[in-house]
mmCIF file of C-alpha atoms in Angstrom:
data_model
loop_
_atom_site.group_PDB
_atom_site.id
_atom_site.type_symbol
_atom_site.label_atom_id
_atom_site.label_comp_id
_atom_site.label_asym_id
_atom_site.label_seq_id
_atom_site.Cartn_x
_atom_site.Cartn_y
_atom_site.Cartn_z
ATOM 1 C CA UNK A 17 -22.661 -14.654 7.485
ATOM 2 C CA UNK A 18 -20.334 -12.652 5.315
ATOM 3 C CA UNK A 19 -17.826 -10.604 6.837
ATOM 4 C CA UNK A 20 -17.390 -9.009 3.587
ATOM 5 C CA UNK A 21 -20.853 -7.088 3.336
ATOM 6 C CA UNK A 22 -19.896 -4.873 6.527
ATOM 7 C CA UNK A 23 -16.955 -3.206 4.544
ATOM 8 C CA UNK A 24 -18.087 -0.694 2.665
ATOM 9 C CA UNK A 25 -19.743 0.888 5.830
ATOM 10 C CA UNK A 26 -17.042 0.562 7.999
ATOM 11 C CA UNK A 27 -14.369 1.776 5.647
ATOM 12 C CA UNK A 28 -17.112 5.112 4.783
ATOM 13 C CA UNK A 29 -16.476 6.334 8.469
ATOM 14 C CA UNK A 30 -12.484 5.593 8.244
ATOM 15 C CA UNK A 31 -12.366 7.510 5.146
ATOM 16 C CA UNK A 32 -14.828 10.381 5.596
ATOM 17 C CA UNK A 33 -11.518 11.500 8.410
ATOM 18 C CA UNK A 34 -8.392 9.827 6.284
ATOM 19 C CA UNK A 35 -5.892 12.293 5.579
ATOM 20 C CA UNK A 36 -3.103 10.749 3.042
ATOM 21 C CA UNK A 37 -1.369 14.086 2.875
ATOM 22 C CA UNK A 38 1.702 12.676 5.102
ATOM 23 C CA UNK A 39 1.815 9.245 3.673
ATOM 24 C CA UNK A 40 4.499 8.247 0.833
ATOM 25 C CA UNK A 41 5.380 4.992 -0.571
ATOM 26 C CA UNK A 42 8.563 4.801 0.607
ATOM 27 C CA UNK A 43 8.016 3.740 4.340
ATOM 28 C CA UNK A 44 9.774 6.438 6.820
ATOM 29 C CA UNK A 45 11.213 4.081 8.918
ATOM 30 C CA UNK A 46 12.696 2.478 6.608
ATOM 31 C CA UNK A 47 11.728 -0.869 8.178
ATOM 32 C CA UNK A 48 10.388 -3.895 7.508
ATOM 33 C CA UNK A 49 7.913 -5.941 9.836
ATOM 34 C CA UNK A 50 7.699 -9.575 9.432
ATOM 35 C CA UNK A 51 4.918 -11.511 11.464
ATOM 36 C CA UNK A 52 2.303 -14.260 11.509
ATOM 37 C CA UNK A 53 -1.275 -13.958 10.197
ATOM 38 C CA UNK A 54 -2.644 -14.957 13.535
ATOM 39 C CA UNK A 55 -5.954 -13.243 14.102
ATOM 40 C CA UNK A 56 -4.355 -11.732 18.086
ATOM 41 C CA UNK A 57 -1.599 -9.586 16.223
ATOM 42 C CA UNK A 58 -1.846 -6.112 15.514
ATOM 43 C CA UNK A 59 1.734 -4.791 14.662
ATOM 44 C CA UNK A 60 0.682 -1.485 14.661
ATOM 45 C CA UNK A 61 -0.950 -1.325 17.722
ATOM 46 C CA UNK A 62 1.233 -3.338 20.167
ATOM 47 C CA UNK A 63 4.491 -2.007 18.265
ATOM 48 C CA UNK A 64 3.377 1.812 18.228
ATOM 49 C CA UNK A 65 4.074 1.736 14.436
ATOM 50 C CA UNK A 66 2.294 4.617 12.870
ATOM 51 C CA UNK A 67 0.900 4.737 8.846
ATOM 52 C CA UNK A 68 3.838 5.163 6.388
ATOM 53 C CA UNK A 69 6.578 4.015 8.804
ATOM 54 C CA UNK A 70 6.831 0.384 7.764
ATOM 55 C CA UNK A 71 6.354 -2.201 5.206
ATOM 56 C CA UNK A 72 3.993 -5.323 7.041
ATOM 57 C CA UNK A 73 4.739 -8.730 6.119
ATOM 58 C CA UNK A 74 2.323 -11.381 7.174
ATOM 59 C CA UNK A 75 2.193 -15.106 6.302
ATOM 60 C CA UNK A 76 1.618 -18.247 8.290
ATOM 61 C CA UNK A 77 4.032 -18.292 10.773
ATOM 62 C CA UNK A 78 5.680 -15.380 9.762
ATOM 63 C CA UNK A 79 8.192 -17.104 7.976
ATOM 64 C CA UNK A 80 11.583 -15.184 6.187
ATOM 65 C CA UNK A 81 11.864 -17.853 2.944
ATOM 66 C CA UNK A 82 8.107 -17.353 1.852
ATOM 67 C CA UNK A 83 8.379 -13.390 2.761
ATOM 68 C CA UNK A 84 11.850 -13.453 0.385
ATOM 69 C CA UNK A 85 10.330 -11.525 -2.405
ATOM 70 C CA UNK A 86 8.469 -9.057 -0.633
ATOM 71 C CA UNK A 87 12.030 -8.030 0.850
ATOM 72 C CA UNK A 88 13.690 -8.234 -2.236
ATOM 73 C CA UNK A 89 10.974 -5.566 -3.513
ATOM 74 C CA UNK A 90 10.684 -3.402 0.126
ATOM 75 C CA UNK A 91 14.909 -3.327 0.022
ATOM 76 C CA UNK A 92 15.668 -2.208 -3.803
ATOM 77 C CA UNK A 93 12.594 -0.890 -4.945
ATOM 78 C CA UNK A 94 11.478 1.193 -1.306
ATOM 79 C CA UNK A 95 14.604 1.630 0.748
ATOM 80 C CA UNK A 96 13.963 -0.243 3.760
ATOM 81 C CA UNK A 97 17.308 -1.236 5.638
ATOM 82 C CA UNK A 98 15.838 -3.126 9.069
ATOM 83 C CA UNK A 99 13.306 -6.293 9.634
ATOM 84 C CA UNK A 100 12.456 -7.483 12.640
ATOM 85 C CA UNK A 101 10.923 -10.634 12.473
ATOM 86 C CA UNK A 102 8.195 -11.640 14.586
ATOM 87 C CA UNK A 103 6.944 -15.376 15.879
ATOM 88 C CA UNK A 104 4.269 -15.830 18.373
ATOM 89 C CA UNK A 105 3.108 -17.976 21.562
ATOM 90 C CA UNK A 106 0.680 -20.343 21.030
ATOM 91 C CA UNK A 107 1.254 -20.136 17.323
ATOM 92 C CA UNK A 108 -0.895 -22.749 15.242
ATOM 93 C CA UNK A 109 2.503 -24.019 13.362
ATOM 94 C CA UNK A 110 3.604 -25.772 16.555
ATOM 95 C CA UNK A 111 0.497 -27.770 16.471
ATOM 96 C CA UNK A 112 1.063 -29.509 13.116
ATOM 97 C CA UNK A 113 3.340 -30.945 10.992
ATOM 98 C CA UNK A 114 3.586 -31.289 7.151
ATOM 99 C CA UNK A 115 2.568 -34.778 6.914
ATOM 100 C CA UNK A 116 -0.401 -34.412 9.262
ATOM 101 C CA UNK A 117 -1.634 -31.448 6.740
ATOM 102 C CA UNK A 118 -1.078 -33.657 3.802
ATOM 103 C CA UNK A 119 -3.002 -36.375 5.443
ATOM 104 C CA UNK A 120 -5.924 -33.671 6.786
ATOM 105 C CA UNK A 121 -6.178 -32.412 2.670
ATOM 106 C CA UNK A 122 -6.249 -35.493 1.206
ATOM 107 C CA UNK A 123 -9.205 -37.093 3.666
ATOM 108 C CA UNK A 124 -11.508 -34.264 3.261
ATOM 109 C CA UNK A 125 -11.059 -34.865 -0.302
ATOM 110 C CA UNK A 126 -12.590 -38.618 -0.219
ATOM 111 C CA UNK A 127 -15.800 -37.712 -1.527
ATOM 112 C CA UNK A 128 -13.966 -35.928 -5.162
ATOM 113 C CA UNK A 129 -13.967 -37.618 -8.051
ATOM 114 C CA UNK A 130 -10.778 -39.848 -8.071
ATOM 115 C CA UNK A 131 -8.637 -37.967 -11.109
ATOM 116 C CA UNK A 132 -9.803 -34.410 -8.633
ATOM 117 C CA UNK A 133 -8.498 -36.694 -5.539
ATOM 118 C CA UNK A 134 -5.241 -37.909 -7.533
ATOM 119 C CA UNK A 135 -4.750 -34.020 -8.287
ATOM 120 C CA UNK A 136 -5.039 -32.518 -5.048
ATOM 121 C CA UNK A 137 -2.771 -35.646 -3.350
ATOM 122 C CA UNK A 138 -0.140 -34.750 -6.150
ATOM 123 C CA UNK A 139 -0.496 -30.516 -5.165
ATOM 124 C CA UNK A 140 -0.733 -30.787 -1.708
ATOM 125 C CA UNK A 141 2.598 -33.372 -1.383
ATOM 126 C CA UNK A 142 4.787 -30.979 -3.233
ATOM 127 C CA UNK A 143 4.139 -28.326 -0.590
ATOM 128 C CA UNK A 144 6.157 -27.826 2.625
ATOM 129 C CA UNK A 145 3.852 -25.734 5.348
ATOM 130 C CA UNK A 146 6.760 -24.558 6.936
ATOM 131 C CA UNK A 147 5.545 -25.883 9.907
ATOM 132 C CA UNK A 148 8.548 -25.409 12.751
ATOM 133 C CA UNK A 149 8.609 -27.175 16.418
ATOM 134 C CA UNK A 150 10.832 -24.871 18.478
ATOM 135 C CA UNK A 151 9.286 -21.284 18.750
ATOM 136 C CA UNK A 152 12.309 -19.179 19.612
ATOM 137 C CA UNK A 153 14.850 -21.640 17.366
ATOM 138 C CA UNK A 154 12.777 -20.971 14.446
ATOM 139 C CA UNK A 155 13.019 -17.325 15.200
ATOM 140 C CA UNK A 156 16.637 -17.739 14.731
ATOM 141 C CA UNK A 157 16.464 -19.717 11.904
ATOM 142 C CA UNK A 158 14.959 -17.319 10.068
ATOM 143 C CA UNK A 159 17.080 -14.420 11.686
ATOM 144 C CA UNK A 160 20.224 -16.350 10.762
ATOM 145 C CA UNK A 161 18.476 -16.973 7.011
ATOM 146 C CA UNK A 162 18.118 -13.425 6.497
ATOM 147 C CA UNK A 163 21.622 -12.558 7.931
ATOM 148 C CA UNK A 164 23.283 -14.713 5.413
ATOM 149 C CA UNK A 165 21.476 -14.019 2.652
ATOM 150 C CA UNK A 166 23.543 -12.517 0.080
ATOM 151 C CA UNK A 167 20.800 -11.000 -2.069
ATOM 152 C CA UNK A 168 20.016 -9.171 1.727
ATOM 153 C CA UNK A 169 21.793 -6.353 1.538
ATOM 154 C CA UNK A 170 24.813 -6.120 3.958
ATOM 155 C CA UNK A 171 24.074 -2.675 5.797
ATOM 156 C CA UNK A 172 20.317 -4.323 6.740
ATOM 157 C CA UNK A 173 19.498 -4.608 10.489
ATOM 158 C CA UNK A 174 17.828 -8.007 11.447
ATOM 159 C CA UNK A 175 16.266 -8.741 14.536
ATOM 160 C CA UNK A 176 14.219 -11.503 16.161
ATOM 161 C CA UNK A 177 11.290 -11.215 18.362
ATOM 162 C CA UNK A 178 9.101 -13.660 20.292
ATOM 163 C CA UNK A 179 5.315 -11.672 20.583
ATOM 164 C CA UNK A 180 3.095 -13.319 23.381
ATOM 165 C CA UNK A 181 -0.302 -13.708 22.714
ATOM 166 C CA UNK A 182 -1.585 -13.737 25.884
ATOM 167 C CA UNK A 183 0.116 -10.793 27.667
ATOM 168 C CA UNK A 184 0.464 -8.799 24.541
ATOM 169 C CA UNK A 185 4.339 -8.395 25.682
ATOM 170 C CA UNK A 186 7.522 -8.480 23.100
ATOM 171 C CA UNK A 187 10.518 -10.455 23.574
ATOM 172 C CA UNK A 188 13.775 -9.951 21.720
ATOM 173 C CA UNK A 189 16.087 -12.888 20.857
ATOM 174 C CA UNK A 190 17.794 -12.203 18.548
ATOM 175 C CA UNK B 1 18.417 5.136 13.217
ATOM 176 C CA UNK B 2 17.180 1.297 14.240
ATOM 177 C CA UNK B 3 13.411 1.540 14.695
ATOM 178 C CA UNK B 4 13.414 -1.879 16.919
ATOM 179 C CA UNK B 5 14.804 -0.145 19.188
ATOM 180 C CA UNK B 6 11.293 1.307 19.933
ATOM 181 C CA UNK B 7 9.351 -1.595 20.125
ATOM 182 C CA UNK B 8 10.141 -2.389 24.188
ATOM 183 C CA UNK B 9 8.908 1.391 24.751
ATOM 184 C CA UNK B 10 6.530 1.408 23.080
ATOM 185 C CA UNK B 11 5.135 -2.095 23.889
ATOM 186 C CA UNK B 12 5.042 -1.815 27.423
ATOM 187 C CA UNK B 13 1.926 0.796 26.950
ATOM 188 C CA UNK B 14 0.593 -1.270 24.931
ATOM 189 C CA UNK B 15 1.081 -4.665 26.913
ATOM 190 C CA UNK B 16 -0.326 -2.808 30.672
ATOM 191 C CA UNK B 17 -3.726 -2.462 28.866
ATOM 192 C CA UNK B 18 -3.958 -5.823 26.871
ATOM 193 C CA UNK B 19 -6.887 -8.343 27.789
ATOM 194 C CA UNK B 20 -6.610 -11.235 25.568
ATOM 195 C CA UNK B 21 -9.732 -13.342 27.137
ATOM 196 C CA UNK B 22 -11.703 -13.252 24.589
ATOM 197 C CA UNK B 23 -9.201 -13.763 22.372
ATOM 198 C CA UNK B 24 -8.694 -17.364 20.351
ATOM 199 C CA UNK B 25 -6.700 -18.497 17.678
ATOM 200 C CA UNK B 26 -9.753 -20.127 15.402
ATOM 201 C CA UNK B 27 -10.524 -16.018 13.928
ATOM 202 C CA UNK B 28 -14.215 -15.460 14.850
ATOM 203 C CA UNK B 29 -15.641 -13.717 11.250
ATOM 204 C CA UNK B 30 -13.859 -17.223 9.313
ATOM 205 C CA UNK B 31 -12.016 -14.427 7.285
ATOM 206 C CA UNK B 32 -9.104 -14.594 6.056
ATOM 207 C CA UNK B 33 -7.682 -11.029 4.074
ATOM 208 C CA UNK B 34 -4.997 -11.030 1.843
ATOM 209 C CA UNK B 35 -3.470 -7.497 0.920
ATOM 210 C CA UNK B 36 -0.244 -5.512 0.559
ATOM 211 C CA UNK B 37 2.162 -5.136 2.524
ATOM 212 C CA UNK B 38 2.440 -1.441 1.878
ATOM 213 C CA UNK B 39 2.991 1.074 4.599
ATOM 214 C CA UNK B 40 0.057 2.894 3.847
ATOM 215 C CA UNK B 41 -2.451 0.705 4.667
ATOM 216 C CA UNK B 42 -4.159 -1.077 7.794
ATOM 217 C CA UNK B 43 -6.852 -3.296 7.465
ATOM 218 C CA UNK B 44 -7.973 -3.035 11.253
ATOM 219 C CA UNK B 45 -8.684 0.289 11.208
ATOM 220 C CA UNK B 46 -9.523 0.873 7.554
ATOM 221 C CA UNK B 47 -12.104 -2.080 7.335
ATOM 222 C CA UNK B 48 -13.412 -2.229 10.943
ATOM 223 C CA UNK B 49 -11.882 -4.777 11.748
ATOM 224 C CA UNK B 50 -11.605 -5.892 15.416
ATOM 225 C CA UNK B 51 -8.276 -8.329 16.696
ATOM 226 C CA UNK B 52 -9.420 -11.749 16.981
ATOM 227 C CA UNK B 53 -11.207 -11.604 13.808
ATOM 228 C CA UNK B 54 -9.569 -12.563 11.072
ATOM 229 C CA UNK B 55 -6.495 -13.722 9.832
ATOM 230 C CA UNK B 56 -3.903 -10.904 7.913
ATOM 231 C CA UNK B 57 -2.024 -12.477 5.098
ATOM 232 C CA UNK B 58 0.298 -9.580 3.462
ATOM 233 C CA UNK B 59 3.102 -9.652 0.995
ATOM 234 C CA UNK B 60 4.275 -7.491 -1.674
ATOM 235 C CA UNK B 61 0.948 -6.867 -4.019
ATOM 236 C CA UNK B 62 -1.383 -9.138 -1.808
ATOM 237 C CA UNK B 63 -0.753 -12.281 -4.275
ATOM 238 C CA UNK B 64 -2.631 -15.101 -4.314
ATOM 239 C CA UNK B 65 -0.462 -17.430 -5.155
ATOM 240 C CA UNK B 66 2.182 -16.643 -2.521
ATOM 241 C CA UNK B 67 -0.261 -16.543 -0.251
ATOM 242 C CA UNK B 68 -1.938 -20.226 -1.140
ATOM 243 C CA UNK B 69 0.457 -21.799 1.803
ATOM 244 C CA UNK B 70 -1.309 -19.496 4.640
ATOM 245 C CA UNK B 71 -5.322 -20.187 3.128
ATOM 246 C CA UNK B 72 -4.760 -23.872 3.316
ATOM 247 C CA UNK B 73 -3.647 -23.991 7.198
ATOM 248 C CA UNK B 74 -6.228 -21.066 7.825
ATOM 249 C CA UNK B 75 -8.947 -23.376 5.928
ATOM 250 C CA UNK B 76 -8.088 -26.624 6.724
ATOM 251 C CA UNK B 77 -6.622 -26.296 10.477
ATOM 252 C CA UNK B 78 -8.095 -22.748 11.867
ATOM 253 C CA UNK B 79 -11.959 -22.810 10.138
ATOM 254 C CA UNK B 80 -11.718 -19.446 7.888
ATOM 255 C CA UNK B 81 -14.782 -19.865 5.034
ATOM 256 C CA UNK B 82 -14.677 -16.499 3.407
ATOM 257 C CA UNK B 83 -11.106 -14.667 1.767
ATOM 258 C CA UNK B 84 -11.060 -11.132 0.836
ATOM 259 C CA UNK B 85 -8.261 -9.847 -1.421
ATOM 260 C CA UNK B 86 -7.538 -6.235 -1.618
ATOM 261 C CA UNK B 87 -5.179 -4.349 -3.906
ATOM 262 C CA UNK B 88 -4.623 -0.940 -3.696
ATOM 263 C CA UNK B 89 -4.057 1.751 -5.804
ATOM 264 C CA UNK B 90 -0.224 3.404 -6.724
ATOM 265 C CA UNK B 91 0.973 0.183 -5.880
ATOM 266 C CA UNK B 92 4.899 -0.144 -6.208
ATOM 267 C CA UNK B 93 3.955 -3.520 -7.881
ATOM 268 C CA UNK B 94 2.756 -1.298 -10.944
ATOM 269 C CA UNK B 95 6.235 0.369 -11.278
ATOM 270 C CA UNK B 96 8.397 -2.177 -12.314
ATOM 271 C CA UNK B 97 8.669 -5.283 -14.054
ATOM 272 C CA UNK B 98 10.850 -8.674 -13.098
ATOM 273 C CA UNK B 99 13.542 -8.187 -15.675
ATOM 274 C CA UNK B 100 14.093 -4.806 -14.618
ATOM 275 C CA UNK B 101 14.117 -5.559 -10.965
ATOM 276 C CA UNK B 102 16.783 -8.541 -11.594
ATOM 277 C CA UNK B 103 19.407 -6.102 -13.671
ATOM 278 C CA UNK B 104 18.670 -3.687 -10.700
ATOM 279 C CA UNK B 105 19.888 -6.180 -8.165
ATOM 280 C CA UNK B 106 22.064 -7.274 -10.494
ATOM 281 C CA UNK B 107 24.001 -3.932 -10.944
ATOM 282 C CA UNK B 108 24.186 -3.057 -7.370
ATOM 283 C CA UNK B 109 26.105 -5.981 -7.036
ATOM 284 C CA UNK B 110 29.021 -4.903 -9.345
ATOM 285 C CA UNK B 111 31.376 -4.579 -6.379
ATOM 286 C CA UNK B 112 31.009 -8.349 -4.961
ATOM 287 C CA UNK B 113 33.543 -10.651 -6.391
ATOM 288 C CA UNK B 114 32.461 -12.747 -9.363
ATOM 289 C CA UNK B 115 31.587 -16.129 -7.888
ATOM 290 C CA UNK B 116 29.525 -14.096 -5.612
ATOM 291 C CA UNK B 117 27.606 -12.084 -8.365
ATOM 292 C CA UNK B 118 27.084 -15.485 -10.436
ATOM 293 C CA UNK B 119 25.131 -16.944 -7.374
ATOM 294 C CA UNK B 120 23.083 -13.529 -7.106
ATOM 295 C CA UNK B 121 22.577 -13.698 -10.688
ATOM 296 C CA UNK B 122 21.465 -16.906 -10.848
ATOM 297 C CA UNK B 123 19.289 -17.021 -7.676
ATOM 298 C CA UNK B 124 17.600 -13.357 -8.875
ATOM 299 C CA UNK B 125 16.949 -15.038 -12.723
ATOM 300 C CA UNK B 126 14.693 -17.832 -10.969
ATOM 301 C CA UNK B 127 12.519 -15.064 -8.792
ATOM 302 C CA UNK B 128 9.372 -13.958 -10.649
ATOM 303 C CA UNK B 129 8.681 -11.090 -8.575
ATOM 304 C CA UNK B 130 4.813 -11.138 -9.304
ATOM 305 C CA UNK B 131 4.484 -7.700 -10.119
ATOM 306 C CA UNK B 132 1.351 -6.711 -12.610
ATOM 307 C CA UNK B 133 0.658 -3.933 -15.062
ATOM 308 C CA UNK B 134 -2.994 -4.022 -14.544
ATOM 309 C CA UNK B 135 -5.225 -2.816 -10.896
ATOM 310 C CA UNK B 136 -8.363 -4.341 -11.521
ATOM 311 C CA UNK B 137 -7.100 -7.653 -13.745
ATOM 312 C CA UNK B 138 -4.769 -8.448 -11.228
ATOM 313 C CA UNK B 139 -7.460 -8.487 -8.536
ATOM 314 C CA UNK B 140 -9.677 -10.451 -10.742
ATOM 315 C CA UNK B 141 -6.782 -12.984 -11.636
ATOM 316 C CA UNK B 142 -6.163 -13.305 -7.927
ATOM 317 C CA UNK B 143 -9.950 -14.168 -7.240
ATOM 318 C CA UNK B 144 -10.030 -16.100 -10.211
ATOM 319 C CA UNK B 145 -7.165 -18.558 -9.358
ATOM 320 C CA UNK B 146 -8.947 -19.148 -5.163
ATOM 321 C CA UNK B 147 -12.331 -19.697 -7.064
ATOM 322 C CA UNK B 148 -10.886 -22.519 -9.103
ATOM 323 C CA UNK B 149 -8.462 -23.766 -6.983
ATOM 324 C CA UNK B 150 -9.515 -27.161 -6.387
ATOM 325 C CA UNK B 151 -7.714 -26.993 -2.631
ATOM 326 C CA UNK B 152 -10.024 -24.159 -1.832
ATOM 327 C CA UNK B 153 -12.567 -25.109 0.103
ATOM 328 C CA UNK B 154 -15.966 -25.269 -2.449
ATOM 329 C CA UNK B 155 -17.605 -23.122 0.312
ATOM 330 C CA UNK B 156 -15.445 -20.497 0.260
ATOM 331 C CA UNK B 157 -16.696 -16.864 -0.343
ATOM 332 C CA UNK B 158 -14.180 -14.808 -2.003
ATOM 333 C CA UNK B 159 -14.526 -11.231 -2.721
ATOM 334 C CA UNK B 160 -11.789 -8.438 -4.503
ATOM 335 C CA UNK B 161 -11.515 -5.333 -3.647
ATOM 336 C CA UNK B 162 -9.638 -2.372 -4.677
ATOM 337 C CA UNK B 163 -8.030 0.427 -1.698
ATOM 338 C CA UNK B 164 -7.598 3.667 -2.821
ATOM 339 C CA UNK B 165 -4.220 4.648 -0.757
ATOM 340 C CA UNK B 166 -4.963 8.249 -1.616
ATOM 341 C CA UNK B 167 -8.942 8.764 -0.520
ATOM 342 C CA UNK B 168 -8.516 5.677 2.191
ATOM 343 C CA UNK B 169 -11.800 4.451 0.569
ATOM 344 C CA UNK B 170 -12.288 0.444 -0.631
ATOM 345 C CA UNK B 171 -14.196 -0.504 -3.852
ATOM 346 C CA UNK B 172 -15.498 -4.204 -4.146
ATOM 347 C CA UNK B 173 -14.743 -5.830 -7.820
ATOM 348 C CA UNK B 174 -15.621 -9.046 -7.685
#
């Protein structure tokens, strides 16, 4: 199965009605939306956010120090002055931690060659996962990250939000 | 204007109608798509795609690289087999380059004190802000560096694609 083959007939019925008279590259909102890749979230949907209105930042975890450059480039180059940041319930970063990853990479590599093994042992221990323990602390963390960033500029709105998977519901925290 | 101050509206609506049961957090098509984080564009609708599905990795161009953190927990702890990355056309990634973008940030920070714009200076000199000059390459670079990544899963299908912000169609170019 390839997901992949089913796109170019989907997307034909999206586009034969797609109207991009409206839409600008400057988001209207002038906000930024920070979130998880998790498969359940659909920041568009559950937030009301229409096409054009925001900038949509996803990574694993939805973490602020990985999405750095894309804010850099959404503040000076597109005028966006707010990000709310987004973590999630039952978010697969609680489950793990770097070391366990490392560990996981490295044992499904056993049956490599041993200078391909020695490689992907040497790549996979210089990265950190960003894996975090405490959902709404590391909510904050990156709230507080952003806040005291000084290439952030100073007028920018930050705010924190827990979404919850299973009710669909949004939680402020910070 | 603080567009957060939406979300609780607008979530409740959202939230009285959500059923996650047959939602789960392993994504049930094994994809994984990578794309911008542009305001124009939404992958759900514009693709077909249904929540649950696959996992949404977005940051500013769709990069590859920045992105490598999210594919290895999606591979390795979540079960995705197949990435799709999709660039789109007018891009904002096309406008500028990184030494442009670094005296921009640079200048705007005339009126901090000196200390201050030596740390901005030097933090903004070590950002390479990933932009390309190139649609199509770029795509093909991106593809190029999962394909021979040896942490990639050797399984792994991956496809590029280019969205055309303007017609809302997607063109497949690898």
């Amino acid at each position: 199965m390839s997901a992949h083959l089913d796109f170019v007939k989907k997307n034909a019925a999206y586009a034969e009605t797609f109207d991009s008279g409206h839409l600008a590259v400057h988001p209207t909102k002038k906000l930024l939306i920070l979130t998880c890749m998790d498969a359940r979230i659909d920041c568009y949907t559950s937030l009301g956010i229409e096409l054009g209105e925001a900038h949509i930042v996803r990574n694993a975890g939805g973490c602020a120090r990985e999405a750095f450059r894309s804010i850099l480039i959404s503040q000076r180059l597109l005028g966006t002055r707010e990000i709310a940041v987004f973590h999630h319930t039952r978010c697969g970063m609680l489950t793990f931690t770097s070391p366990q990853l490392r560990e996981i990479i490295k044992s499904e590599a056993k049956s490599e060659s041993s200078d391909a093994q020695e490689e992907i042992a040497k790549t996979v221990d210089s990265i950190d996962f960003l894996d975090f323990s405490d959902l709404e602390e590391s909510v904050k963390d990156d709230v507080k990250f952003l806040q005291e960033n000084p290439l952030v500029l100073n007028e920018t709105k930050v705010t924190g939000w827990i979404y919850d998977t299973e009710k669909g519901t949004v939680k402020q925290v910070v």
